C-alpha positions as a Markdown table, in Angstrom:
| # | Residue | x | y | z |
|---|---|---|---|---|
| 1 | Met | 44.1 | -46.1 | 13.4 |
| 2 | Asn | 42.7 | -44.0 | 17.3 |
| 3 | Gly | 39.7 | -46.4 | 16.3 |
| 4 | Lys | 36.7 | -43.7 | 16.0 |
| 5 | Ala | 34.6 | -44.5 | 13.4 |
| 6 | Gly | 33.7 | -40.8 | 11.5 |
| 7 | Pro | 29.9 | -39.6 | 9.7 |
| 8 | Arg | 29.5 | -42.6 | 7.6 |
| 9 | Thr | 29.2 | -41.4 | 4.7 |
| 10 | Ala | 28.6 | -43.0 | 0.6 |
| 11 | Gly | 32.8 | -42.8 | -1.6 |
| 12 | Asp | 35.8 | -42.6 | -1.0 |
| 13 | Gly | 37.7 | -39.3 | -0.4 |
| 14 | Ser | 36.7 | -37.5 | -2.9 |
| 15 | Thr | 33.3 | -37.9 | -1.5 |
| 16 | Arg | 34.7 | -36.6 | 2.1 |
| 17 | Thr | 35.3 | -34.0 | 0.6 |
| 18 | Arg | 32.7 | -32.3 | -1.1 |
| 19 | Leu | 31.1 | -33.4 | 2.1 |
| 20 | Asp | 33.3 | -31.6 | 4.6 |
| 21 | Arg | 32.5 | -28.4 | 2.2 |
| 22 | Gly | 28.9 | -29.2 | 2.2 |
| 23 | Arg | 29.0 | -30.1 | 6.3 |
| 24 | Gly | 27.8 | -25.9 | 6.7 |
| 25 | Ala | 25.0 | -27.6 | 4.1 |
| 26 | Leu | 22.8 | -29.6 | 6.0 |
| 27 | Gly | 20.5 | -27.4 | 8.2 |
| 28 | Pro | 19.6 | -25.2 | 4.8 |
| 29 | Ala | 18.7 | -29.2 | 3.7 |
| 30 | Leu | 17.3 | -30.4 | 6.4 |
| 31 | Glu | 14.9 | -28.0 | 6.3 |
| 32 | Leu | 13.8 | -28.2 | 2.5 |
| 33 | Val | 13.0 | -31.4 | 3.2 |
| 34 | His | 11.2 | -31.4 | 6.0 |
| 35 | Thr | 9.0 | -28.2 | 4.9 |
| 36 | Gly | 8.4 | -30.1 | 1.3 |
| 37 | Arg | 10.9 | -28.1 | -0.6 |
| 38 | Ala | 12.6 | -29.9 | -1.9 |
| 39 | Pro | 11.6 | -32.8 | -3.1 |
| 40 | Thr | 13.9 | -34.1 | -5.2 |
| 41 | Arg | 18.1 | -34.1 | -5.0 |
| 42 | Ala | 18.2 | -31.7 | -8.1 |
| 43 | Val | 16.1 | -29.5 | -6.7 |
| 44 | Leu | 18.1 | -29.7 | -3.5 |
| 45 | Thr | 21.3 | -28.2 | -5.6 |
| 46 | Ala | 19.5 | -25.6 | -7.3 |
| 47 | Glu | 17.9 | -24.9 | -3.5 |
| 48 | Leu | 21.5 | -24.2 | -2.2 |
| 49 | Gly | 23.5 | -23.3 | -5.0 |
| 50 | Val | 26.2 | -26.3 | -4.7 |
| 51 | Thr | 27.3 | -28.9 | -7.3 |
| 52 | Arg | 25.1 | -31.9 | -7.3 |
| 53 | Ala | 28.0 | -34.1 | -5.4 |
| 54 | Thr | 28.0 | -32.1 | -3.2 |
| 55 | Ala | 24.6 | -31.6 | -2.8 |
| 56 | Gly | 24.2 | -35.4 | -2.6 |
| 57 | Ala | 27.1 | -36.0 | -0.4 |
| 58 | Val | 25.0 | -33.3 | 2.2 |
| 59 | Ala | 22.0 | -35.7 | 1.6 |
| 60 | Ala | 23.8 | -38.9 | 1.9 |
| 61 | Glu | 25.2 | -37.5 | 5.5 |
| 62 | Leu | 21.4 | -36.7 | 7.0 |
| 63 | Glu | 20.9 | -39.8 | 5.9 |
| 64 | Ala | 23.4 | -41.5 | 7.4 |
| 65 | Leu | 22.0 | -39.9 | 10.6 |
| 66 | Gly | 18.4 | -40.8 | 9.8 |
| 67 | Leu | 17.1 | -38.0 | 8.9 |
| 68 | Ile | 15.8 | -38.4 | 5.9 |
| 69 | Arg | 14.9 | -40.7 | 3.2 |
| 70 | Val | 17.1 | -41.0 | -0.2 |
| 71 | Asp | 15.5 | -42.5 | -3.3 |
| 72 | Ala | 17.8 | -43.5 | -5.8 |
| 73 | Arg | 15.4 | -45.8 | -7.8 |
| 74 | Pro | 12.3 | -43.4 | -8.4 |
| 75 | Ala | 9.7 | -43.9 | -11.2 |
| 76 | Ala | 10.2 | -41.1 | -14.6 |
| 77 | Ala | 7.4 | -38.9 | -14.3 |
| 78 | Ala | 5.3 | -39.4 | -18.0 |
| 79 | Gly | 6.8 | -38.3 | -20.8 |
| 80 | Ser | 9.6 | -37.1 | -18.4 |
| 81 | Gln | 13.5 | -36.6 | -19.9 |
| 82 | Gly | 16.5 | -37.6 | -19.1 |
| 83 | Arg | 17.5 | -39.4 | -15.9 |
| 84 | Pro | 14.9 | -38.8 | -13.0 |
| 85 | Ser | 16.5 | -36.9 | -10.1 |
| 86 | His | 16.3 | -38.8 | -6.5 |
| 87 | Arg | 13.7 | -38.3 | -4.1 |
| 88 | Leu | 14.3 | -36.9 | -1.2 |
| 89 | Glu | 12.2 | -37.8 | 1.3 |
| 90 | Val | 11.7 | -37.3 | 5.8 |
| 91 | Ala | 12.6 | -41.1 | 7.2 |
| 92 | Asp | 9.4 | -42.4 | 8.9 |
| 93 | Asp | 11.1 | -44.9 | 11.5 |
| 94 | Gly | 13.7 | -41.4 | 12.8 |
| 95 | Pro | 13.9 | -39.5 | 15.5 |
| 96 | Val | 11.1 | -37.6 | 16.9 |
| 97 | Ala | 10.6 | -34.9 | 19.4 |
| 98 | Leu | 7.7 | -34.3 | 22.3 |
| 99 | Ala | 4.5 | -32.1 | 21.8 |
| 100 | Ala | 2.2 | -31.2 | 24.8 |
| 101 | Gln | -0.3 | -29.0 | 24.7 |
| 102 | Val | -2.2 | -27.7 | 27.5 |
| 103 | His | -5.6 | -25.3 | 27.1 |
| 104 | Ala | -9.1 | -24.1 | 29.2 |
| 105 | Asp | -10.4 | -28.0 | 28.4 |
| 106 | Gly | -8.0 | -29.9 | 28.6 |
| 107 | Phe | -4.6 | -31.0 | 28.0 |
| 108 | Arg | -2.5 | -34.3 | 25.6 |
| 109 | Ala | 0.7 | -34.9 | 24.1 |
| 110 | Ala | 2.0 | -36.5 | 20.9 |
| 111 | Leu | 5.3 | -37.9 | 19.7 |
| 112 | Val | 5.7 | -35.4 | 16.2 |
| 113 | Gly | 8.6 | -36.6 | 13.6 |
| 114 | Leu | 10.5 | -34.4 | 11.0 |
| 115 | Gly | 7.7 | -33.1 | 8.7 |
| 116 | Gly | 5.2 | -32.3 | 11.2 |
| 117 | Arg | 4.3 | -35.5 | 10.8 |
| 118 | Ile | 2.4 | -36.8 | 14.3 |
| 119 | Val | 3.7 | -40.2 | 14.8 |
| 120 | Ala | 1.6 | -40.6 | 18.3 |
| 121 | Thr | -0.8 | -39.2 | 20.8 |
| 122 | Ala | -2.1 | -40.2 | 24.6 |
| 123 | Pro | -5.3 | -39.9 | 25.3 |
| 124 | Gly | -6.3 | -36.1 | 26.3 |
| 125 | Cys | -7.1 | -34.9 | 29.4 |
| 126 | Glu | -10.0 | -33.2 | 30.1 |
| 127 | Ile | -9.6 | -31.8 | 34.1 |
| 128 | Val | -6.9 | -29.3 | 33.9 |
| 129 | Asp | -4.8 | -28.5 | 37.8 |
| 130 | Ala | -4.7 | -24.9 | 38.8 |
| 131 | Asp | -0.9 | -25.9 | 40.0 |
| 132 | Pro | 0.5 | -26.1 | 37.2 |
| 133 | Ala | 3.0 | -28.6 | 38.3 |
| 134 | Lys | 0.9 | -31.5 | 38.1 |
| 135 | Val | 0.0 | -30.7 | 34.5 |
| 136 | Leu | 3.1 | -30.6 | 32.9 |
| 137 | Gly | 4.6 | -34.0 | 35.4 |
| 138 | Ser | 1.0 | -35.8 | 34.2 |
| 139 | Val | 1.4 | -34.7 | 30.4 |
| 140 | Val | 5.1 | -35.1 | 30.1 |
| 141 | Asp | 4.5 | -39.2 | 31.9 |
| 142 | Ala | 1.7 | -39.4 | 28.8 |
| 143 | Gly | 4.6 | -38.7 | 26.1 |
| 144 | Ala | 7.3 | -40.4 | 28.4 |
| 145 | Glu | 5.0 | -43.5 | 27.8 |
| 146 | Leu | 4.6 | -43.1 | 24.2 |
| 147 | Leu | 8.9 | -42.9 | 23.9 |
| 148 | Arg | 9.0 | -46.6 | 25.7 |
| 149 | Glu | 5.8 | -47.6 | 23.4 |
| 150 | Thr | 7.7 | -46.9 | 20.6 |
| 151 | Gly | 10.7 | -47.2 | 21.1 |
| 152 | Arg | 12.0 | -43.1 | 19.2 |
| 153 | Arg | 14.9 | -41.1 | 20.1 |
| 154 | Cys | 13.4 | -37.7 | 21.0 |
| 155 | Val | 15.4 | -34.8 | 19.8 |
| 156 | Gly | 14.0 | -32.3 | 22.6 |
| 157 | Ala | 10.3 | -31.0 | 24.0 |
| 158 | Gly | 8.0 | -27.8 | 23.4 |
| 159 | Leu | 4.5 | -26.9 | 25.7 |
| 160 | Ala | 1.5 | -24.9 | 23.8 |
| 161 | Val | -0.4 | -23.0 | 26.6 |
| 162 | Pro | -3.2 | -20.6 | 25.9 |
| 163 | Ser | -1.1 | -17.2 | 27.3 |
| 164 | Ala | 1.3 | -15.0 | 26.6 |
| 165 | Val | 4.9 | -16.6 | 27.5 |
| 166 | Thr | 8.5 | -14.0 | 27.9 |
| 167 | Glu | 11.2 | -14.2 | 26.3 |
| 168 | Pro | 13.6 | -15.9 | 27.3 |
| 169 | Glu | 12.0 | -16.1 | 31.2 |
| 170 | Gly | 9.0 | -19.0 | 30.2 |
| 171 | Leu | 6.7 | -17.3 | 32.5 |
| 172 | Ala | 2.9 | -17.7 | 31.2 |
| 173 | Leu | 1.4 | -13.5 | 31.7 |
| 174 | Asn | -2.0 | -13.6 | 31.3 |
| 175 | Pro | -3.1 | -17.9 | 31.5 |
| 176 | Leu | -6.5 | -16.9 | 31.4 |
| 177 | His | -8.6 | -18.7 | 31.0 |
| 178 | Leu | -6.9 | -21.4 | 33.0 |
| 179 | Ala | -6.5 | -21.2 | 36.9 |
| 180 | Trp | -2.6 | -21.2 | 36.9 |
| 181 | Pro | -1.1 | -18.5 | 38.6 |
| 182 | Ala | 0.0 | -14.8 | 36.3 |
| 183 | Gly | 3.6 | -15.4 | 35.3 |
| 184 | Ala | 4.3 | -19.0 | 36.0 |
| 185 | Pro | 7.5 | -20.0 | 35.2 |
| 186 | Val | 6.1 | -23.5 | 32.8 |
| 187 | Arg | 9.4 | -23.6 | 30.8 |
| 188 | Glu | 11.1 | -24.5 | 33.4 |
| 189 | Ile | 8.6 | -26.4 | 35.4 |
| 190 | Phe | 8.7 | -28.2 | 31.9 |
| 191 | Ala | 12.5 | -28.5 | 31.5 |
| 192 | Glu | 12.8 | -29.9 | 34.9 |
| 193 | Arg | 9.5 | -32.9 | 34.5 |
| 194 | Val | 11.4 | -34.0 | 31.0 |
| 195 | Arg | 14.6 | -33.9 | 33.2 |
| 196 | Ala | 13.2 | -36.2 | 35.6 |
| 197 | Ala | 11.6 | -38.5 | 32.8 |
| 198 | Gly | 14.4 | -39.4 | 31.4 |
| 199 | Ile | 14.5 | -37.8 | 28.4 |
| 200 | Glu | 17.0 | -36.4 | 26.2 |
| 201 | Gly | 17.1 | -32.7 | 24.5 |
| 202 | Pro | 16.5 | -28.7 | 25.3 |
| 203 | Ala | 12.5 | -28.6 | 26.3 |
| 204 | Phe | 10.6 | -25.2 | 25.1 |
| 205 | Ala | 7.7 | -23.4 | 26.3 |
| 206 | Ala | 5.1 | -20.5 | 23.6 |
| 207 | Asn | 2.2 | -19.6 | 22.9 |
| 208 | Asp | 0.0 | -22.0 | 21.2 |
| 209 | Val | -1.7 | -19.5 | 18.4 |
| 210 | Asn | 2.3 | -18.7 | 17.4 |
| 211 | Leu | 2.7 | -21.9 | 17.8 |
| 212 | Ala | -0.2 | -23.1 | 15.3 |
| 213 | Ala | 0.7 | -20.5 | 12.8 |
| 214 | Leu | 5.3 | -21.6 | 12.9 |
| 215 | Ala | 3.4 | -25.2 | 12.2 |
| 216 | Glu | 0.8 | -23.7 | 9.6 |
| 217 | His | 3.8 | -22.3 | 8.0 |
| 218 | Arg | 5.7 | -24.9 | 7.6 |
| 219 | His | 3.5 | -27.3 | 6.5 |
| 220 | Gly | 0.3 | -25.6 | 6.2 |
| 221 | Ala | -1.9 | -23.0 | 4.5 |
| 222 | Gly | 0.8 | -20.3 | 5.0 |
| 223 | Arg | 3.2 | -22.4 | 3.2 |
| 224 | Gly | 4.5 | -20.2 | 1.2 |
| 225 | Ala | 3.7 | -17.3 | 3.0 |
| 226 | Arg | 6.0 | -14.0 | 2.8 |
| 227 | Asp | 4.0 | -12.2 | 5.8 |
| 228 | Leu | 1.8 | -14.7 | 7.5 |
| 229 | Leu | -0.7 | -13.5 | 10.1 |
| 230 | Cys | -2.9 | -15.8 | 12.0 |
| 231 | Val | -6.4 | -15.6 | 14.1 |
| 232 | Ala | -8.0 | -17.9 | 16.0 |
| 233 | Thr | -9.7 | -19.0 | 18.4 |
| 234 | Gly | -9.4 | -22.4 | 20.8 |
| 235 | His | -10.9 | -23.8 | 22.6 |
| 236 | Arg | -11.6 | -20.3 | 25.2 |
| 237 | Gly | -10.5 | -17.0 | 23.8 |
| 238 | Val | -9.0 | -15.4 | 20.5 |
| 239 | Gly | -5.1 | -15.5 | 19.9 |
| 240 | Gly | -3.2 | -13.9 | 17.1 |
| 241 | Ala | 0.4 | -14.1 | 15.2 |
| 242 | Leu | 2.9 | -13.3 | 12.8 |
| 243 | Val | 5.6 | -14.9 | 10.4 |
| 244 | Leu | 7.8 | -12.2 | 8.7 |
| 245 | Asp | 10.4 | -13.5 | 6.8 |
| 246 | Gly | 9.4 | -16.7 | 7.7 |
| 247 | Arg | 10.7 | -16.0 | 10.8 |
| 248 | Leu | 8.2 | -16.3 | 13.8 |
| 249 | His | 7.3 | -12.3 | 15.4 |
| 250 | Thr | 7.2 | -12.2 | 19.1 |
| 251 | Gly | 8.7 | -8.3 | 19.7 |
| 252 | Ser | 11.4 | -7.9 | 22.1 |
| 253 | Ser | 9.6 | -10.3 | 24.6 |
| 254 | Gly | 7.6 | -12.4 | 23.5 |
| 255 | Leu | 4.2 | -10.2 | 23.7 |
| 256 | Ala | 3.8 | -9.3 | 20.7 |
| 257 | Leu | 0.3 | -9.8 | 18.6 |
| 258 | Glu | -2.2 | -10.0 | 21.3 |
| 259 | Val | -4.8 | -9.7 | 18.7 |
| 260 | Gly | -7.6 | -11.2 | 21.1 |
| 261 | His | -7.4 | -7.4 | 22.9 |
| 262 | Leu | -8.2 | -5.1 | 19.6 |
| 263 | Thr | -11.8 | -3.7 | 20.4 |
| 264 | Val | -14.0 | -4.8 | 18.3 |
| 265 | Asn | -17.3 | -3.3 | 20.0 |
| 266 | Pro | -17.3 | -0.8 | 22.6 |
| 267 | Glu | -20.5 | -1.0 | 24.6 |
| 268 | Gly | -19.7 | -5.5 | 24.3 |
| 269 | Arg | -19.3 | -7.3 | 26.7 |
| 270 | Pro | -16.7 | -7.0 | 29.3 |
| 271 | Cys | -12.8 | -8.7 | 28.9 |
| 272 | His | -10.5 | -11.0 | 31.5 |
| 273 | Cys | -8.1 | -7.6 | 30.7 |
| 274 | Gly | -9.9 | -4.6 | 32.3 |
| 275 | Ser | -11.6 | -2.9 | 28.8 |
| 276 | Arg | -15.0 | -3.3 | 26.8 |
| 277 | Gly | -15.6 | -6.0 | 23.3 |
| 278 | Cys | -12.0 | -7.3 | 22.9 |
| 279 | Leu | -12.2 | -9.8 | 20.0 |
| 280 | Asp | -11.2 | -12.0 | 23.2 |
| 281 | Val | -14.8 | -12.4 | 24.4 |
| 282 | Glu | -16.9 | -11.3 | 21.1 |
| 283 | Ala | -15.6 | -14.0 | 18.9 |
| 284 | Asp | -14.8 | -17.2 | 20.7 |
| 285 | Pro | -16.9 | -20.2 | 21.2 |
| 286 | Leu | -18.7 | -19.0 | 24.0 |
| 287 | Ala | -19.5 | -15.7 | 22.4 |
| 288 | Phe | -21.1 | -17.3 | 19.4 |
| 289 | Leu | -23.5 | -19.7 | 22.2 |
| 290 | Thr | -24.7 | -16.9 | 23.2 |
| 291 | Ala | -24.8 | -15.4 | 21.1 |
| 292 | Ala | -27.5 | -18.1 | 19.5 |
| 293 | Gly | -29.0 | -18.4 | 22.8 |
| 294 | Arg | -28.1 | -21.8 | 23.4 |
| 295 | Thr | -26.8 | -22.9 | 27.1 |
| 296 | Pro | -23.6 | -24.3 | 26.6 |
| 297 | Gly | -23.7 | -28.5 | 28.4 |
| 298 | Pro | -20.2 | -29.8 | 30.2 |
| 299 | Glu | -20.8 | -32.6 | 27.9 |
| 300 | Val | -17.7 | -31.8 | 25.4 |
| 301 | Ser | -15.7 | -28.7 | 24.4 |
| 302 | Leu | -17.0 | -24.8 | 23.7 |
| 303 | Leu | -15.4 | -25.5 | 20.4 |
| 304 | Gln | -16.2 | -28.6 | 19.3 |
| 305 | Gln | -20.3 | -27.2 | 20.8 |
| 306 | Ser | -19.9 | -23.7 | 18.6 |
| 307 | Asn | -18.3 | -26.2 | 15.6 |
| 308 | Glu | -20.6 | -29.1 | 15.8 |
| 309 | Leu | -23.6 | -25.8 | 16.0 |
| 310 | Ile | -22.7 | -24.4 | 13.2 |
| 311 | Arg | -21.9 | -27.4 | 11.1 |
| 312 | Gly | -26.1 | -29.3 | 11.9 |
| 313 | Glu | -27.8 | -26.2 | 12.5 |
| 314 | Ser | -26.7 | -23.3 | 10.6 |
| 315 | His | -30.5 | -23.0 | 8.9 |
| 316 | Asp | -31.2 | -21.9 | 12.3 |
| 317 | Pro | -32.5 | -18.1 | 11.8 |
| 318 | Ser | -31.3 | -17.8 | 15.7 |
| 319 | Val | -27.9 | -19.7 | 14.6 |
| 320 | Arg | -27.8 | -17.7 | 11.0 |
| 321 | Thr | -27.5 | -14.5 | 13.1 |
| 322 | Ala | -24.4 | -15.5 | 16.0 |
| 323 | Ile | -23.1 | -16.8 | 13.1 |
| 324 | Glu | -23.2 | -13.3 | 11.1 |
| 325 | Ala | -22.2 | -11.4 | 14.0 |
| 326 | Leu | -19.3 | -12.6 | 14.8 |
| 327 | Ile | -18.4 | -13.0 | 11.1 |
| 328 | Asp | -18.8 | -8.8 | 10.8 |
| 329 | Arg | -16.8 | -8.5 | 14.6 |
| 330 | Leu | -14.1 | -10.6 | 12.9 |
| 331 | Gly | -14.4 | -8.6 | 10.0 |
| 332 | Leu | -13.8 | -5.6 | 12.2 |
| 333 | Gly | -10.5 | -7.3 | 13.9 |
| 334 | Leu | -8.3 | -8.4 | 10.6 |
| 335 | Ala | -9.2 | -5.1 | 9.0 |
| 336 | Gly | -7.3 | -3.1 | 11.6 |
| 337 | Leu | -4.3 | -5.8 | 11.6 |
| 338 | Ile | -4.5 | -5.8 | 7.7 |
| 339 | Ser | -4.2 | -2.2 | 7.7 |
| 340 | Ile | -1.0 | -2.2 | 10.3 |
| 341 | Leu | 0.5 | -5.6 | 8.9 |
| 342 | Asn | -0.8 | -5.5 | 5.8 |
| 343 | Pro | 0.2 | -9.8 | 5.0 |
| 344 | Asp | 0.3 | -11.0 | 2.0 |
| 345 | Arg | -1.8 | -13.1 | 3.7 |
| 346 | Ile | -4.7 | -14.8 | 6.7 |
| 347 | Ile | -5.4 | -17.7 | 7.9 |
| 348 | Leu | -8.0 | -19.1 | 10.3 |
| 349 | Gly | -7.9 | -21.2 | 12.9 |
| 350 | Gly | -11.1 | -23.5 | 15.7 |
| 351 | Leu | -14.2 | -21.5 | 15.5 |
| 352 | His | -12.6 | -19.1 | 13.1 |
| 353 | Arg | -12.5 | -21.7 | 10.8 |
| 354 | Ala | -15.3 | -22.7 | 11.1 |
| 355 | Leu | -16.9 | -19.3 | 10.7 |
| 356 | Leu | -15.3 | -18.7 | 7.4 |
| 357 | Asp | -16.3 | -21.7 | 5.8 |
| 358 | Ala | -20.2 | -21.1 | 6.7 |
| 359 | Asp | -19.9 | -17.8 | 5.2 |
| 360 | Pro | -16.6 | -17.4 | 3.2 |
| 361 | Asp | -18.3 | -14.0 | 0.7 |
| 362 | Arg | -20.1 | -11.7 | 4.4 |
| 363 | Leu | -16.8 | -12.5 | 5.7 |
| 364 | Arg | -13.6 | -11.8 | 2.8 |
| 365 | Ala | -17.1 | -8.7 | 1.9 |
| 366 | Val | -16.6 | -7.3 | 5.8 |
| 367 | Val | -12.4 | -6.8 | 5.6 |
| 368 | Ala | -12.8 | -5.2 | 2.6 |
| 369 | Asp | -14.9 | -2.8 | 3.1 |
| 370 | Arg | -13.5 | -1.5 | 6.2 |
| 371 | Ser | -10.1 | -2.1 | 5.1 |
| 372 | Leu | -8.5 | 0.3 | 3.0 |
| 373 | Trp | -5.8 | -2.8 | 2.2 |
| 374 | Gly | -8.6 | -5.4 | 2.0 |
| 375 | Arg | -10.3 | -3.2 | -0.3 |
| 376 | Ser | -7.4 | -2.1 | -3.0 |
| 377 | Gly | -5.0 | -5.7 | -2.3 |
| 378 | Gly | -7.9 | -8.3 | -1.6 |
| 379 | Val | -5.6 | -10.1 | 1.1 |
| 380 | Pro | -6.4 | -14.1 | 1.2 |
| 381 | Ile | -8.0 | -15.6 | 4.0 |
| 382 | Leu | -7.9 | -19.6 | 4.4 |
| 383 | Ala | -8.6 | -21.8 | 6.8 |
| 384 | Cys | -5.6 | -23.4 | 8.9 |
| 385 | Thr | -5.6 | -27.1 | 7.1 |
| 386 | Leu | -3.6 | -28.3 | 10.4 |
| 387 | Asp | -5.9 | -30.3 | 12.3 |
| 388 | His | -3.2 | -30.1 | 15.2 |
| 389 | Asn | -1.7 | -26.9 | 14.5 |
| 390 | Ser | -0.3 | -25.8 | 18.1 |
| 391 | Leu | 1.2 | -29.5 | 18.7 |
| 392 | Val | 3.1 | -29.7 | 15.3 |
| 393 | Gly | 3.8 | -25.9 | 16.2 |
| 394 | Ala | 4.9 | -26.9 | 19.8 |
| 395 | Ala | 7.5 | -30.1 | 17.8 |
| 396 | Glu | 9.3 | -27.4 | 15.9 |
| 397 | Leu | 10.5 | -25.8 | 18.2 |
| 398 | Ala | 12.4 | -28.8 | 19.8 |
| 399 | Trp | 13.3 | -29.5 | 15.6 |
| 400 | Gln | 14.6 | -25.9 | 15.4 |
| 401 | Pro | 18.7 | -26.9 | 16.9 |
| 402 | Val | 18.4 | -29.7 | 14.7 |
| 403 | Leu | 17.0 | -28.1 | 11.5 |
| 404 | Asp | 20.0 | -25.1 | 12.7 |
| 405 | Asp | 23.4 | -27.4 | 12.8 |
| 406 | Pro | 21.8 | -31.0 | 12.8 |
| 407 | Leu | 25.7 | -33.2 | 13.6 |
| 408 | Lys | 25.8 | -30.4 | 16.8 |
| 409 | Ala | 22.3 | -31.2 | 17.6 |
| 410 | Leu | 21.9 | -34.8 | 16.8 |
| 411 | Pro | 25.9 | -36.5 | 17.8 |
| 412 | Val | 27.0 | -39.8 | 16.8 |
């Protein structure tokens, strides 16, 4: 014997043979459990198209890696017949990914496990330095402290930023609502800070709305959609993202779906891009507060001020007029996107979620009236359901190598 132990598996040599045959199914199996599409071993067997024994061996290996938990004695459902299938869940005490987000009003770090579960968060900072290296160093340090406090194993790190991010270079081309220089190499800086902090695993960076869409598609309001369109306004500006056949569509170089620069009011406000009346400046929190005749205060973010105004003072005529004006502008933009993209579902985040909640019938009527496919197809328009979807999406970037090949990403 050479003294080296192989992967921990249950059973005898025949089990190992089944596992060898199913080793290529480890990644697909983990993704099914991760996204909640395989809550039991019976469903896993059917989804993978393998034998029950092979599915059992695959589940046992994922459990040995500390990624999932197999409940061998679940309670039978009322009225069910036969032996109930083993339940599969992500491991509560398993590895985590470091997720970081920077936006116009601050930054935050979190640890996110499989299933999109946020394990721990660091207090957010409200000051964003003009030097991206300082900001990213601070947010990584906050994440490293969370890892020390929890003692969790880290699979990698992901960063969400309010800018188009080029692929594969990782340059933030237009951080318009930050004081960062255009073209800042955020992925390289972030990766350097992650390595300097002693955090293991690869580091990634991407646009915040793209990551929000990815998280919602896997764990939230977009689950089950084939072609998902996400439009959201956070602290400043408007972003969009598209998931096609389960994959985030970023275009040839990561710059697709800059929906914030659709013109929805030709005589409207000047936009940072050089045009006028773009969705970016006509349907974000600052535009709402201005339309409602409110002067933004420094105490809390523009998004929070806008949401509180919608929830608490929607009966005020000026606030009601502002709600209707922004819904009309947003609906016009969505109608154009529907005609071009023909999604099967639209999800709205940030202020747009609050606008949808305030008057869903008006928004759907505007979209139906202005879009050919909206009139004939009735595309569902739903609110995002994850509170920190960009953070969860940033973690998805770091989890992806594990989902692709658990044994390669997490060597025993």
